[in-house]
Amino acid sequence: MMIGCRVSDSSSMASAFTAKLISVSLLLLVFLFTFPSVSESNNLFCDAGSGYGEQSCGIHSTSSSKILIKGGTVVNAHHLEIADVYVEDGSIAAVKPNIKVGDDVKVLDATGKYVMPGGIDPHTHLAMEFMGTETIDDFFSGQAAALAGGTTMHIDFVIPVNGSLTAGFEAYKKKAKMSCMDYGFHMAITKWDEVVSKEMEVMVKEKGINSFKFFMAYKGSFMINDELLLEGFKRCKSLGALAMVHAENGDAVFEGQKRMIELGITGPEGHALSRPPLLEGEATARAIRLAKFVNTPLYVVHVMSIDAMEEIAKARKSGQRVIGEPVVSGLVLDDSWLWSSDFLTAAKYVMSPPIRSSGHDKALQGALVTGILQLVGTDHCTFNSTQKAFGIDDFRKIPNGVNGIEERMHLVWDIMVESGKISVMDYVRITSSECARIFNLYPRKGAILVGSDADIIILNPNSSLEITAKSHHSRSDTNVYEGRRGKGKVEVTIAGGRVVWANDELNIVPGSGKYIEMTPFNYLFDGIEKADENYLSSFQAPVKRFKSST
């Protein structure tokens, strides 16, 4: 595994001995004082603020733009076959058996393995300023972790600057300068006026954003009220943009937090106790009903509870266009760790909505099986132990967030495919293809088809792995899946036609990632206008009445 930064000595060979001593000393100082933990020093590639070339930091790109993946089982969301996949200049050029190639083509043997579209993570927070600090993973380290885990694109959330969408977008474009894989943006809405309404149109028509997120929680910071939610939903509908919600009743959560403090419950367990599942269920139901009132599609992010899932199930059964996104932490973990006697152990599991008690995880897995929930994200929002310790005396000050961008593909395979709950094709659907469809990326992304981007993984179903903070690629010094073992391992990741992960090593180029613009009016909007017409025609109004002649 490649680690650390390689320092290039630009001085002449004549003073090599002295220069080497100075360089080694400086390098040791950098490692000792910049990276406070063993985990961080093992996994932090480079400071993303530095300049890079393809050969810097021990990271380089593969020389071949032509790749043949031979003999694997090629899996799409609705079809699988044993075939070869030929890649050239960043795109898939052929998918068929027994492709013949010349000596200038890099050949990867995938016999007995699955060849699948790279994962697309619909929900991440890299370099996000939040709760008085900033997430420890930026657009380089977070994406490096993603690629090591088989994810080749993610969609991050732009947070407006003082309510300004334009300022927020520009800030995030700068944050993403050192990207090493493709990414897109959602946009959060934190206030409402005519300027924001006009900016939403600019974001959709000029900046490639086709989704807007509304926080129903985080009172005093991101939270919006129902009036704003309605205005936002109406504007999303007119623009063909997907409305997204973080569904928790922020007013009730605020009351719950005060109640816990009054009871003397100041530790991480107070976080879960202050925002129980019923508050997630209430907000989910409210958002669904308001979306139905406006008649616009709705996407509920990080569905963490049975309460929220059941509201989505009812809405979908009635024909409403609602997407439910569980995240891997909610599928795999339960809240027992929040009661650990060690503060830092408990604090690393603090996220919102909270990880729920045992039973919710299995119910969410079942909802994926039956199609009540459609795709899996991560809500990757990492903070290290020092940052989590901000709330050592008050759980309200613990930065909310856990890791998952590197672990998602492996964990979903283990708990859903290896367990026999879903097929390999369903795995592709919930980790890649459905996300591509929802955000109008398909079939450029989320498919192994001729003309699709060459974002591909080779997964060995017979290989095993163990998740640890010592070996992960996030900058965080902890991992909420620590020690978990599973079967099924991504052995090769190809992004943009380049082998970026193989033999447990990353081959990545900072700055090589591309911003992917996403167009509005996805498939969820099909038939919306007709439904509106039918709704209006059902009014039998206004009624013509005769005025009394008296």
Coordinates of C-alpha atoms in Angstrom, one line a residue:
M1 CA 0.0 0.0 0.0
M2 CA 1.4 3.4 -0.9
I3 CA 1.6 5.8 2.0
G4 CA 2.8 9.2 2.8
C5 CA 4.3 11.8 0.5
R6 CA 7.5 11.3 -1.5
V7 CA 9.6 14.5 -1.4
S8 CA 11.5 15.2 -4.6
D9 CA 15.0 16.6 -4.1
S10 CA 15.6 19.3 -6.6
S11 CA 19.2 20.2 -5.5
S12 CA 22.2 19.0 -7.3
M13 CA 23.9 15.7 -6.6
A14 CA 27.0 17.5 -5.3
S15 CA 25.3 18.4 -2.0
A16 CA 23.3 15.2 -1.8
F17 CA 24.5 14.0 1.5
T18 CA 23.7 17.2 3.4
A19 CA 20.4 17.7 1.5
K20 CA 19.3 14.1 2.2
L21 CA 19.9 14.6 6.0
I22 CA 17.9 17.8 6.0
S23 CA 15.1 16.2 3.9
V24 CA 14.9 13.1 6.1
S25 CA 14.7 15.3 9.2
L26 CA 12.1 17.5 7.8
L27 CA 10.1 14.5 6.6
L28 CA 10.2 12.9 10.0
L29 CA 9.1 16.2 11.6
V30 CA 6.2 16.4 9.1
F31 CA 5.1 12.9 10.0
L32 CA 5.5 13.3 13.8
F33 CA 3.7 16.7 14.1
T34 CA 1.3 16.9 11.2
F35 CA -0.2 13.4 11.7
P36 CA -1.1 12.8 15.3
S37 CA -2.1 9.2 15.0
V38 CA -0.6 6.0 13.6
S39 CA -3.8 5.6 11.5
E40 CA -3.5 9.0 10.0
S41 CA 0.2 8.7 9.2
N42 CA -0.4 5.4 7.5
N43 CA -3.3 6.5 5.4
L44 CA -2.9 10.2 4.7
F45 CA -1.4 10.5 1.2
C46 CA -0.7 14.2 0.8
D47 CA -1.8 17.6 1.9
A48 CA -4.4 18.5 -0.7
G49 CA -3.2 22.1 -0.6
S50 CA 0.1 21.2 -2.2
G51 CA 0.8 21.0 -5.9
Y52 CA 1.1 17.6 -7.6
G53 CA 2.3 16.0 -10.7
E54 CA 1.5 12.5 -11.9
Q55 CA 4.7 11.2 -10.2
S56 CA 4.4 13.1 -6.9
C57 CA 3.5 11.8 -3.5
G58 CA 4.2 8.2 -4.6
I59 CA 1.1 8.3 -6.7
H60 CA 1.1 7.8 -10.5
S61 CA -1.2 6.9 -13.3
T62 CA -1.3 3.8 -15.3
S63 CA 0.4 4.2 -18.7
S64 CA -2.1 2.3 -20.8
S65 CA -5.3 3.9 -22.0
K66 CA -6.4 0.5 -23.5
I67 CA -7.5 -2.2 -21.2
L68 CA -9.0 -5.6 -21.8
I69 CA -10.9 -7.3 -18.9
K70 CA -11.0 -10.9 -19.8
G71 CA -13.3 -13.8 -18.9
G72 CA -15.3 -12.2 -16.1
T73 CA -19.0 -12.3 -15.4
V74 CA -20.3 -8.9 -16.6
V75 CA -23.1 -7.7 -14.4
N76 CA -25.6 -4.9 -15.2
A77 CA -28.8 -4.1 -13.2
H78 CA -31.0 -6.4 -15.4
H79 CA -28.6 -8.7 -17.2
L80 CA -25.4 -10.7 -16.6
E81 CA -23.1 -12.6 -19.0
I82 CA -19.6 -14.0 -19.3
A83 CA -17.8 -11.7 -21.6
D84 CA -14.7 -9.6 -22.2
V85 CA -14.8 -5.8 -21.7
Y86 CA -12.6 -3.7 -23.9
V87 CA -11.8 -0.1 -22.7
E88 CA -10.2 2.6 -24.7
D89 CA -9.7 6.3 -24.1
G90 CA -11.9 6.3 -21.0
S91 CA -14.9 4.6 -22.4
I92 CA -16.2 1.1 -22.9
A93 CA -15.6 0.2 -26.5
A94 CA -16.8 -3.4 -26.6
V95 CA -18.6 -6.0 -24.5
K96 CA -18.5 -9.5 -26.0
P97 CA -16.8 -12.9 -25.7
N98 CA -13.3 -13.6 -26.9
I99 CA -12.1 -10.1 -27.8
K100 CA -8.7 -10.1 -29.5
V101 CA -6.3 -7.3 -28.8
G102 CA -2.7 -6.2 -29.6
D103 CA 0.3 -6.1 -27.4
D104 CA -0.3 -2.5 -26.5
V105 CA -3.4 -3.4 -24.4
K106 CA -3.2 -4.0 -20.7
V107 CA -5.0 -7.4 -20.0
L108 CA -6.8 -8.1 -16.7
D109 CA -7.9 -11.6 -16.0
A110 CA -11.3 -11.6 -14.4
T111 CA -12.1 -15.4 -14.6
G112 CA -14.3 -16.4 -11.8
K113 CA -14.9 -12.8 -10.8
Y114 CA -17.6 -10.2 -11.3
V115 CA -17.1 -7.2 -13.6
M116 CA -19.5 -4.5 -12.5
P117 CA -20.1 -0.7 -12.8
G118 CA -18.2 1.3 -10.3
G119 CA -20.3 2.3 -7.3
I120 CA -22.0 5.7 -7.2
D121 CA -22.4 7.2 -3.7
P122 CA -25.3 9.6 -3.7
H123 CA -24.6 11.1 -0.3
T124 CA -21.3 12.5 1.0
H125 CA -19.9 15.5 2.9
L126 CA -16.3 16.1 2.0
A127 CA -14.5 19.2 3.3
M128 CA -17.7 20.3 4.9
E129 CA -17.7 23.1 7.5
F130 CA -20.0 21.9 10.3
M131 CA -20.5 22.4 14.0
G132 CA -17.4 24.6 14.4
T133 CA -15.0 22.4 12.5
E134 CA -14.5 20.8 9.1
T135 CA -14.8 17.2 8.1
I136 CA -11.4 15.5 8.2
D137 CA -11.7 14.0 4.7
D138 CA -11.4 16.4 1.8
F139 CA -12.0 15.8 -1.9
F140 CA -8.7 14.0 -2.3
S141 CA -8.5 11.8 0.8
G142 CA -12.3 11.0 0.6
Q143 CA -12.1 10.1 -3.0
A144 CA -9.0 8.0 -2.5
A145 CA -10.9 6.0 0.1
A146 CA -13.8 5.7 -2.3
L147 CA -11.7 4.3 -5.1
A148 CA -10.0 1.8 -2.8
G149 CA -13.5 0.6 -2.0
G150 CA -14.9 0.4 -5.5
T151 CA -16.8 3.7 -5.7
T152 CA -16.0 5.7 -8.8
M153 CA -18.3 8.6 -8.5
H154 CA -20.0 10.4 -5.6
I155 CA -22.5 13.3 -5.3
D156 CA -21.6 15.8 -2.5
F157 CA -23.8 18.4 -0.9
V158 CA -22.9 22.1 -1.5
I159 CA -23.7 24.2 1.6
P160 CA -24.6 27.8 0.7
V161 CA -22.4 30.6 2.1
N162 CA -24.6 32.9 4.1
G163 CA -27.6 31.5 2.2
S164 CA -26.0 32.3 -1.2
L165 CA -26.1 29.3 -3.6
T166 CA -23.7 30.9 -6.0
A167 CA -21.1 31.6 -3.3
G168 CA -21.5 28.0 -2.0
F169 CA -21.1 26.5 -5.5
E170 CA -17.9 28.5 -6.1
A171 CA -16.5 27.5 -2.7
Y172 CA -17.1 23.9 -3.4
K173 CA -15.5 24.0 -6.8
K174 CA -12.4 25.2 -5.1
K175 CA -12.6 22.5 -2.5
A176 CA -12.8 19.9 -5.2
K177 CA -9.7 21.1 -7.1
M178 CA -7.6 18.1 -6.1
S179 CA -10.3 15.6 -6.9
C180 CA -9.1 12.2 -8.3
M181 CA -12.4 10.8 -9.5
D182 CA -15.7 12.1 -10.9
Y183 CA -18.1 13.9 -8.7
G184 CA -21.4 15.8 -8.9
F185 CA -23.2 18.2 -6.6
H186 CA -26.5 18.5 -4.8
M187 CA -27.3 21.9 -3.4
A188 CA -28.7 22.6 0.1
I189 CA -31.3 25.4 0.6
T190 CA -31.0 27.1 4.0
K191 CA -33.1 30.3 3.5
W192 CA -35.7 31.6 1.1
D193 CA -36.2 34.7 -0.9
E194 CA -36.4 35.8 -4.6
V195 CA -32.6 35.8 -4.9
V196 CA -32.5 32.1 -3.8
S197 CA -35.3 31.2 -6.2
K198 CA -33.4 32.8 -9.1
E199 CA -30.2 31.1 -8.0
M200 CA -31.9 27.7 -8.1
E201 CA -32.7 28.3 -11.8
V202 CA -29.0 29.2 -12.5
M203 CA -27.8 26.1 -10.6
V204 CA -30.1 23.9 -12.7
K205 CA -29.7 25.5 -16.1
E206 CA -26.0 26.6 -16.0
K207 CA -24.2 24.6 -13.2
G208 CA -25.4 21.0 -13.7
I209 CA -27.2 20.6 -10.4
N210 CA -30.5 18.8 -10.5
S211 CA -31.4 18.3 -6.8
F212 CA -31.9 20.5 -3.8
K213 CA -31.8 19.4 -0.1
F214 CA -33.9 20.8 2.7
F215 CA -33.0 20.2 6.3
M216 CA -35.9 19.7 8.6
A217 CA -33.5 19.4 11.5
Y218 CA -30.5 21.4 13.0
K219 CA -32.5 24.2 14.5
G220 CA -30.6 27.5 14.5
S221 CA -28.4 26.5 11.6
F222 CA -29.6 24.6 8.5
M223 CA -33.2 24.0 9.6
I224 CA -36.1 25.4 7.4
N225 CA -39.8 25.7 8.3
D226 CA -42.8 24.3 6.4
E227 CA -43.4 27.5 4.6
L228 CA -39.9 27.5 3.1
L229 CA -40.3 23.7 2.4
L230 CA -43.4 24.4 0.3
E231 CA -41.8 27.2 -1.6
G232 CA -38.7 25.0 -2.3
F233 CA -40.8 22.1 -3.4
K234 CA -42.8 24.3 -5.8
R235 CA -39.5 25.7 -7.3
C236 CA -38.0 22.3 -7.6
K237 CA -41.0 21.1 -9.5
S238 CA -41.0 24.0 -11.9
L239 CA -37.3 23.4 -12.6
G240 CA -37.4 19.6 -12.9
A241 CA -35.1 19.3 -9.9
L242 CA -35.4 16.6 -7.3
A243 CA -36.4 17.8 -3.8
M244 CA -34.5 16.0 -1.0
V245 CA -35.1 16.1 2.7
H246 CA -33.2 15.4 5.9
A247 CA -36.3 14.3 7.8
E248 CA -36.3 14.9 11.6
N249 CA -38.5 17.2 13.5
G250 CA -36.0 19.9 14.4
D251 CA -38.2 21.6 17.0
A252 CA -38.9 18.4 18.8
V253 CA -35.2 17.3 18.7
F254 CA -34.3 20.7 20.3
E255 CA -36.8 20.0 23.0
G256 CA -35.4 16.4 23.4
Q257 CA -31.9 17.7 23.8
K258 CA -32.9 20.2 26.5
R259 CA -34.7 17.3 28.3
M260 CA -31.6 15.1 28.3
I261 CA -29.4 17.9 29.6
E262 CA -31.9 18.6 32.4
L263 CA -31.8 14.9 33.3
G264 CA -28.0 15.0 33.5
I265 CA -27.5 12.9 30.4
T266 CA -24.7 14.6 28.7
G267 CA -22.9 11.7 27.0
P268 CA -23.3 10.3 23.4
E269 CA -26.3 8.2 24.5
G270 CA -28.1 11.4 25.0
H271 CA -27.8 12.1 21.3
A272 CA -29.9 9.0 20.4
L273 CA -32.3 9.5 23.2
S274 CA -33.0 13.1 22.2
R275 CA -34.0 12.3 18.6
P276 CA -36.0 9.0 18.7
P277 CA -37.4 7.2 15.6
L278 CA -40.8 8.7 16.0
L279 CA -39.4 12.2 15.2
E280 CA -37.8 10.9 12.1
G281 CA -41.1 9.2 11.2
E282 CA -43.1 12.4 11.8
A283 CA -40.9 14.5 9.6
T284 CA -40.8 11.9 6.9
A285 CA -44.6 11.8 6.9
R286 CA -44.9 15.6 6.8
A287 CA -42.4 15.9 3.9
I288 CA -44.2 13.2 2.0
R289 CA -47.6 14.9 2.4
L290 CA -46.3 18.3 1.4
A291 CA -44.6 16.8 -1.6
K292 CA -47.9 15.2 -2.5
F293 CA -49.7 18.5 -2.1
V294 CA -47.3 20.1 -4.5
N295 CA -47.2 17.0 -6.7
T296 CA -43.4 16.8 -7.0
P297 CA -41.1 13.8 -6.5
L298 CA -39.3 13.5 -3.2
Y299 CA -36.1 11.9 -2.1
V300 CA -35.6 11.1 1.6
V301 CA -32.0 10.9 2.5
H302 CA -30.5 8.6 5.2
V303 CA -33.6 6.6 6.1
M304 CA -32.5 5.2 9.5
S305 CA -35.6 3.9 11.2
I306 CA -38.6 1.6 10.7
D307 CA -40.8 4.7 11.4
A308 CA -39.5 6.6 8.4
M309 CA -39.4 3.5 6.2
E310 CA -43.0 2.7 6.8
E311 CA -44.1 6.2 5.8
I312 CA -42.2 5.7 2.5
A313 CA -43.8 2.3 2.0
K314 CA -47.3 3.8 2.5
A315 CA -46.6 6.6 0.0
R316 CA -45.2 4.4 -2.6
K317 CA -48.0 1.9 -2.3
S318 CA -50.4 4.8 -3.0
G319 CA -48.5 5.6 -6.1
Q320 CA -46.6 8.6 -4.9
R321 CA -43.1 9.2 -6.3
V322 CA -40.9 8.9 -3.3
I323 CA -37.3 7.6 -3.2
G324 CA -35.9 6.2 0.1
E325 CA -32.1 6.1 0.7
P326 CA -30.8 4.1 3.6
V327 CA -27.1 4.5 4.4
V328 CA -24.7 1.7 5.1
S329 CA -24.3 2.6 8.8
G330 CA -28.0 2.1 9.3
L331 CA -28.0 -1.2 7.5
V332 CA -25.1 -2.7 9.4
L333 CA -24.9 -1.1 12.9
D334 CA -27.0 -0.7 16.0
D335 CA -26.9 1.9 18.7
S336 CA -25.3 -0.3 21.4
W337 CA -21.9 1.4 21.0
L338 CA -23.4 4.8 22.0
W339 CA -23.6 3.4 25.6
S340 CA -19.9 2.5 25.7
S341 CA -18.2 3.6 28.9
D342 CA -15.4 5.0 26.8
F343 CA -16.4 8.5 25.5
L344 CA -14.4 8.4 22.3
T345 CA -15.6 5.0 21.4
A346 CA -19.2 6.1 21.9
A347 CA -18.7 9.5 20.2
K348 CA -17.5 8.1 16.9
Y349 CA -21.0 6.6 16.4
V350 CA -22.8 9.9 16.7
M351 CA -24.6 10.9 13.5
S352 CA -28.0 12.2 12.6
P353 CA -30.5 10.7 12.3
P354 CA -28.9 8.4 14.9
I355 CA -28.0 4.8 14.4
R356 CA -31.0 3.0 15.8
S357 CA -31.5 0.0 18.1
S358 CA -31.2 -3.5 16.9
G359 CA -34.0 -4.5 14.6
H360 CA -34.1 -1.3 12.6
D361 CA -31.1 -2.5 10.6
K362 CA -32.7 -5.8 9.5
A363 CA -36.0 -4.0 8.7
L364 CA -34.1 -1.6 6.4
Q365 CA -32.3 -4.5 4.7
G366 CA -35.7 -6.1 4.1
A367 CA -37.0 -2.8 2.6
L368 CA -34.2 -2.9 0.1
V369 CA -35.1 -6.4 -0.8
T370 CA -38.7 -5.6 -1.5
G371 CA -38.0 -2.3 -3.3
I372 CA -39.5 0.0 -0.6
L373 CA -36.0 1.6 -0.5
Q374 CA -34.1 2.0 -3.7
L375 CA -30.4 2.7 -3.3
V376 CA -27.7 2.8 -0.6
G377 CA -25.6 5.9 0.3
T378 CA -23.1 6.5 3.1
D379 CA -23.6 10.1 4.5
H380 CA -19.7 9.9 4.7
C381 CA -19.0 12.8 7.1
T382 CA -15.9 12.1 9.1
F383 CA -14.4 13.7 12.1
N384 CA -11.4 12.5 14.0
S385 CA -11.1 11.7 17.8
T386 CA -10.0 15.3 18.6
Q387 CA -13.0 16.8 16.8
K388 CA -15.4 14.3 18.4
A389 CA -14.0 15.3 21.8
F390 CA -15.4 18.8 21.4
G391 CA -18.6 17.3 23.0
I392 CA -17.0 15.5 25.9
D393 CA -19.2 17.4 28.4
D394 CA -22.2 17.9 26.1
F395 CA -23.4 15.5 23.4
R396 CA -24.9 18.5 21.5
K397 CA -21.3 19.6 20.6
I398 CA -20.1 16.3 19.2
P399 CA -19.7 16.7 15.4
N400 CA -22.3 14.5 13.7
G401 CA -21.0 12.0 11.2
V402 CA -19.4 8.6 10.5
N403 CA -17.3 7.1 7.7
G404 CA -18.5 4.7 4.9
I405 CA -17.3 5.9 1.5
E406 CA -14.7 3.1 1.4
E407 CA -16.6 0.4 3.1
R408 CA -20.1 0.7 1.5
M409 CA -19.5 -1.6 -1.5
H410 CA -18.0 -4.4 0.6
L411 CA -20.5 -4.2 3.4
V412 CA -23.5 -4.2 1.1
W413 CA -22.1 -7.2 -0.7
D414 CA -21.6 -9.0 2.5
I415 CA -24.9 -8.3 4.2
M416 CA -27.1 -8.4 1.1
V417 CA -25.5 -10.7 -1.5
E418 CA -23.4 -13.1 0.5
S419 CA -26.3 -13.6 2.8
G420 CA -28.6 -14.5 -0.1
K421 CA -31.0 -11.5 0.3
I422 CA -30.5 -10.1 -3.1
S423 CA -29.0 -11.1 -6.5
V424 CA -25.7 -9.8 -8.0
M425 CA -27.8 -7.7 -10.4
D426 CA -29.8 -6.1 -7.6
Y427 CA -26.4 -5.3 -6.0
V428 CA -25.5 -3.3 -9.1
R429 CA -28.9 -1.6 -9.0
I430 CA -28.7 -0.4 -5.4
T431 CA -25.0 0.6 -5.4
S432 CA -24.8 2.2 -8.8
S433 CA -27.4 2.0 -11.6
E434 CA -30.4 3.3 -9.7
C435 CA -28.4 6.3 -8.5
A436 CA -27.4 7.0 -12.1
R437 CA -31.0 6.8 -13.2
I438 CA -32.3 9.1 -10.5
F439 CA -29.8 11.8 -11.2
N440 CA -29.9 11.5 -15.0
L441 CA -26.4 9.9 -15.4
Y442 CA -27.5 6.6 -16.9
P443 CA -26.2 5.0 -19.1
R444 CA -23.1 7.1 -19.1
K445 CA -22.7 5.9 -15.5
G446 CA -24.0 2.8 -13.7
A447 CA -23.7 0.4 -16.6
I448 CA -21.2 -1.8 -18.4
L449 CA -22.4 -0.9 -21.9
V450 CA -20.7 0.2 -25.1
G451 CA -20.3 4.0 -24.8
S452 CA -20.5 4.1 -21.1
D453 CA -17.7 5.7 -19.0
A454 CA -15.1 3.1 -18.1
D455 CA -15.8 3.2 -14.4
I456 CA -15.6 -0.5 -13.6
I457 CA -14.8 -2.8 -10.6
I458 CA -13.7 -6.4 -10.5
L459 CA -15.0 -8.1 -7.4
N460 CA -13.8 -11.4 -6.2
P461 CA -16.6 -13.2 -4.4
N462 CA -14.2 -15.7 -2.8
S463 CA -11.9 -13.1 -1.3
S464 CA -12.2 -11.8 2.2
L465 CA -11.3 -8.6 4.0
E466 CA -11.2 -7.0 7.4
I467 CA -12.0 -3.4 8.0
T468 CA -9.6 -1.4 10.3
A469 CA -8.7 2.2 10.8
K470 CA -5.0 1.1 10.4
S471 CA -5.6 0.1 6.8
H472 CA -8.4 2.3 5.6
H473 CA -7.6 5.3 3.4
S474 CA -9.7 7.9 5.2
R475 CA -7.9 10.5 7.2
S476 CA -10.0 9.6 10.2
D477 CA -8.2 7.8 13.1
T478 CA -11.3 5.7 13.8
N479 CA -13.7 3.5 11.9
V480 CA -17.2 2.6 13.0
Y481 CA -16.9 -0.8 11.3
E482 CA -13.6 -1.6 13.1
G483 CA -12.7 -5.3 13.0
R484 CA -15.6 -6.3 10.8
R485 CA -14.8 -9.2 8.5
G486 CA -16.6 -10.0 5.3
K487 CA -16.5 -12.0 2.1
G488 CA -16.3 -10.4 -1.3
K489 CA -13.6 -7.9 -2.2
V490 CA -13.1 -5.3 -4.8
E491 CA -9.7 -6.3 -6.2
V492 CA -9.5 -3.8 -9.1
T493 CA -11.1 -0.3 -9.6
I494 CA -11.0 1.4 -13.0
A495 CA -12.0 5.0 -13.1
G496 CA -12.2 7.0 -16.3
G497 CA -10.4 4.2 -18.1
R498 CA -7.5 4.1 -15.7
V499 CA -6.6 1.4 -13.3
V500 CA -6.6 3.3 -10.0
W501 CA -6.8 0.4 -7.5
A502 CA -5.1 -3.0 -7.9
N503 CA -3.0 -5.3 -5.7
D504 CA -4.1 -3.2 -2.6
E505 CA -2.4 -0.1 -4.0
L506 CA -3.8 3.2 -5.2
N507 CA -2.7 4.7 -8.5
I508 CA -4.3 8.1 -8.4
V509 CA -3.7 11.6 -9.8
P510 CA -4.8 14.6 -7.7
G511 CA -6.7 17.0 -10.0
S512 CA -7.7 14.3 -12.5
G513 CA -11.4 14.1 -11.3
K514 CA -14.1 15.7 -13.3
Y515 CA -17.2 17.6 -12.3
I516 CA -20.1 15.8 -13.9
E517 CA -23.1 18.0 -14.7
M518 CA -26.5 16.5 -14.2
T519 CA -29.6 17.5 -16.2
P520 CA -33.1 18.0 -14.8
F521 CA -36.4 16.2 -15.3
N522 CA -35.4 12.6 -14.5
Y523 CA -37.8 9.7 -14.9
L524 CA -39.7 10.5 -11.8
F525 CA -41.1 13.6 -13.5
D526 CA -42.7 11.5 -16.3
G527 CA -46.4 12.1 -16.3
I528 CA -46.4 14.9 -13.7
E529 CA -48.0 17.4 -16.0
K530 CA -50.8 14.9 -16.9
A531 CA -51.4 14.2 -13.2
D532 CA -51.7 17.9 -12.6
E533 CA -54.3 18.2 -15.4
N534 CA -56.3 15.3 -14.0
Y535 CA -56.2 16.8 -10.5
L536 CA -57.4 20.2 -11.7
S537 CA -60.1 18.7 -13.8
S538 CA -61.4 16.8 -10.8
F539 CA -62.3 20.0 -8.9
Q540 CA -65.5 20.7 -10.7
A541 CA -64.8 24.3 -9.7
P542 CA -65.2 27.2 -9.7
V543 CA -69.0 26.7 -9.4
K544 CA -71.0 29.2 -11.4
R545 CA -73.7 30.7 -9.1
F546 CA -76.6 33.0 -9.9
K547 CA -76.8 36.1 -7.8
S548 CA -80.1 36.6 -5.9
S549 CA -82.3 39.2 -7.6
T550 CA -83.7 40.3 -4.2

